[in-house]
Amino acid sequence: MPKVGIVMGSDSDMKTMSKAADMLEKLGVEYEMTVISAHRMPDVFFDYAKSAEEKDFKVIIAGAGMAAHLPGMCAAIFPLPVIGVPLSSKNLDGVDALYSIVQMPPGIPVATVAIDGAANAGILAAKILSVSNPELLERLKEYSKEMKDAVSKKAEKLDQVGYKRYIEEM
């Protein structure tokens, strides 16, 4: 079964990157998650990216902060889609990582989600896989319906109780 690789440069990124794993689990997509520093262990990183296709990864989600080289390096080595998740940091709040990931040179694209947008990275990976998986496409449609229903319920409650009480109950 095709899988998604989730990789991050530090275990401090786990809280954010786990949201990608949570979405993939919700949608029934197999994944493998690991921590590899492209800067501190380049040989291990190279082996990971080089062997990802053999492991049947169809998409890699790579989270990185600051200089954010991990997603771009994955894209340079792995021939299939890479989704970059810029991670917020204490200095520049993730804007540095966002710029680093979206400014890839021609020929090395990285799909990029919002800063700390790992949940959307998981959904995007599932959408990429759904192109050849009708069952997954149906699960994505059901997830969209669940989101719509949740918003509709909130709107109904607002209509019933008014905005002041609604805010108090939040």
XYZ file of C-alpha atoms in Angstrom:
170
model
C 0.000 0.000 0.000
C 1.344 3.496 -0.835
C 2.554 5.479 2.146
C 3.392 8.991 3.148
C 6.707 9.786 4.767
C 6.657 12.413 7.494
C 10.062 13.774 8.417
C 11.189 16.594 10.677
C 14.547 17.893 11.793
C 13.957 17.770 15.543
C 11.699 16.063 18.037
C 10.671 19.555 19.161
C 8.737 19.683 15.868
C 6.672 16.616 16.828
C 3.786 18.526 18.408
C 3.110 20.347 15.139
C 4.023 17.556 12.714
C 1.862 15.022 14.558
C -1.134 16.911 13.155
C -0.221 15.582 9.698
C -0.130 12.062 11.106
C -3.478 12.603 12.832
C -5.105 13.666 9.544
C -3.600 10.729 7.655
C -4.880 8.333 10.331
C -8.339 9.899 10.172
C -8.348 9.414 6.403
C -6.973 5.861 6.549
C -3.616 6.631 4.936
C -0.538 4.692 5.979
C 2.480 6.755 6.976
C 5.903 6.500 8.535
C 7.223 9.299 10.754
C 10.825 10.001 11.700
C 13.245 12.656 12.903
C 16.332 13.330 10.772
C 18.449 16.449 10.802
C 19.640 17.283 7.297
C 22.421 19.374 8.840
C 23.554 17.142 11.692
C 23.226 13.771 9.958
C 23.387 14.360 6.193
C 24.347 10.759 5.410
C 21.277 9.391 7.228
C 19.077 12.022 5.588
C 20.425 11.178 2.132
C 19.736 7.469 2.680
C 16.187 8.273 3.858
C 15.346 10.419 0.834
C 17.100 8.108 -1.621
C 15.280 4.984 -0.328
C 11.829 6.576 0.127
C 10.596 5.481 -3.296
C 11.670 1.883 -2.621
C 9.657 2.015 0.643
C 6.607 2.851 -1.511
C 6.352 6.426 -0.277
C 4.293 8.389 -2.780
C 4.528 11.711 -0.921
C 6.882 13.106 1.697
C 5.764 15.729 4.201
C 8.841 17.526 5.517
C 8.653 20.001 8.365
C 11.430 22.470 9.042
C 12.044 25.724 10.810
C 14.567 28.513 10.388
C 16.747 27.792 7.316
C 14.300 24.995 6.428
C 16.521 22.939 4.147
C 14.816 19.607 4.826
C 11.842 19.952 2.404
C 13.977 21.275 -0.452
C 16.612 18.604 -0.004
C 13.890 15.939 0.026
C 12.547 17.382 -3.231
C 16.026 17.397 -4.758
C 16.455 13.663 -4.082
C 12.939 12.145 -3.950
C 11.267 12.143 -7.413
C 7.659 12.287 -6.179
C 5.731 15.121 -4.447
C 7.147 16.800 -1.357
C 5.020 18.994 0.888
C 6.896 21.468 3.049
C 5.605 22.582 6.431
C 7.320 25.767 7.598
C 7.591 25.609 11.366
C 7.399 28.622 13.641
C 10.439 29.544 15.672
C 11.159 31.978 18.450
C 13.061 34.464 16.274
C 11.039 35.070 13.112
C 7.823 33.147 13.854
C 8.314 30.823 10.878
C 8.486 33.489 8.179
C 12.136 32.561 7.567
C 11.153 28.904 7.059
C 8.232 29.861 4.819
C 10.460 31.941 2.554
C 13.102 29.230 2.463
C 10.639 26.521 1.459
C 8.665 28.449 -1.169
C 11.755 29.926 -2.855
C 12.967 26.701 -4.439
C 14.849 26.949 -7.735
C 13.187 25.944 -11.014
C 12.882 22.184 -11.359
C 12.764 21.440 -7.610
C 9.190 22.269 -6.534
C 7.975 21.899 -2.968
C 4.258 22.269 -2.286
C 4.094 24.503 0.759
C 1.366 24.916 3.353
C 0.932 27.654 5.955
C 3.301 28.110 8.861
C 2.603 25.207 11.258
C 0.036 23.898 8.731
C 0.823 20.216 9.215
C -2.854 19.183 9.276
C -3.316 20.681 5.811
C -0.139 18.921 4.679
C -1.735 15.624 5.703
C -4.914 16.470 3.806
C -2.937 17.553 0.738
C -0.938 14.317 0.795
C -4.206 12.352 0.958
C -5.616 14.367 -1.952
C -2.516 13.584 -4.018
C -2.927 9.870 -3.257
C -6.676 10.001 -3.964
C -6.015 10.604 -7.658
C -5.497 6.855 -7.991
C -7.522 5.689 -4.990
C -11.328 6.078 -5.263
C -11.915 4.864 -1.691
C -9.620 7.549 -0.321
C -11.373 10.140 -2.467
C -14.677 9.123 -0.872
C -13.155 9.455 2.620
C -11.954 12.950 1.692
C -15.449 13.865 0.496
C -16.899 12.565 3.763
C -14.357 14.617 5.738
C -15.410 17.742 3.810
C -19.042 16.975 4.614
C -18.178 16.583 8.318
C -16.507 20.010 8.304
C -19.508 21.568 6.583
C -21.910 19.967 9.071
C -19.830 21.207 12.015
C -19.943 24.787 10.746
C -23.681 24.526 10.048
C -24.302 23.383 13.646
C -22.334 26.351 14.955
C -24.345 28.731 12.778
C -27.606 27.204 14.019
C -26.500 27.575 17.626
C -25.543 31.214 17.006
C -28.974 31.852 15.516
C -30.611 30.256 18.566
C -28.657 31.852 21.419
C -27.257 35.109 19.980
C -23.657 36.085 19.736
C -23.142 37.241 23.359
C -24.262 33.940 24.856
C -22.486 32.020 22.090
C -19.199 33.700 23.021
C -19.789 33.044 26.726
C -20.265 29.348 25.998
C -17.122 29.067 23.892
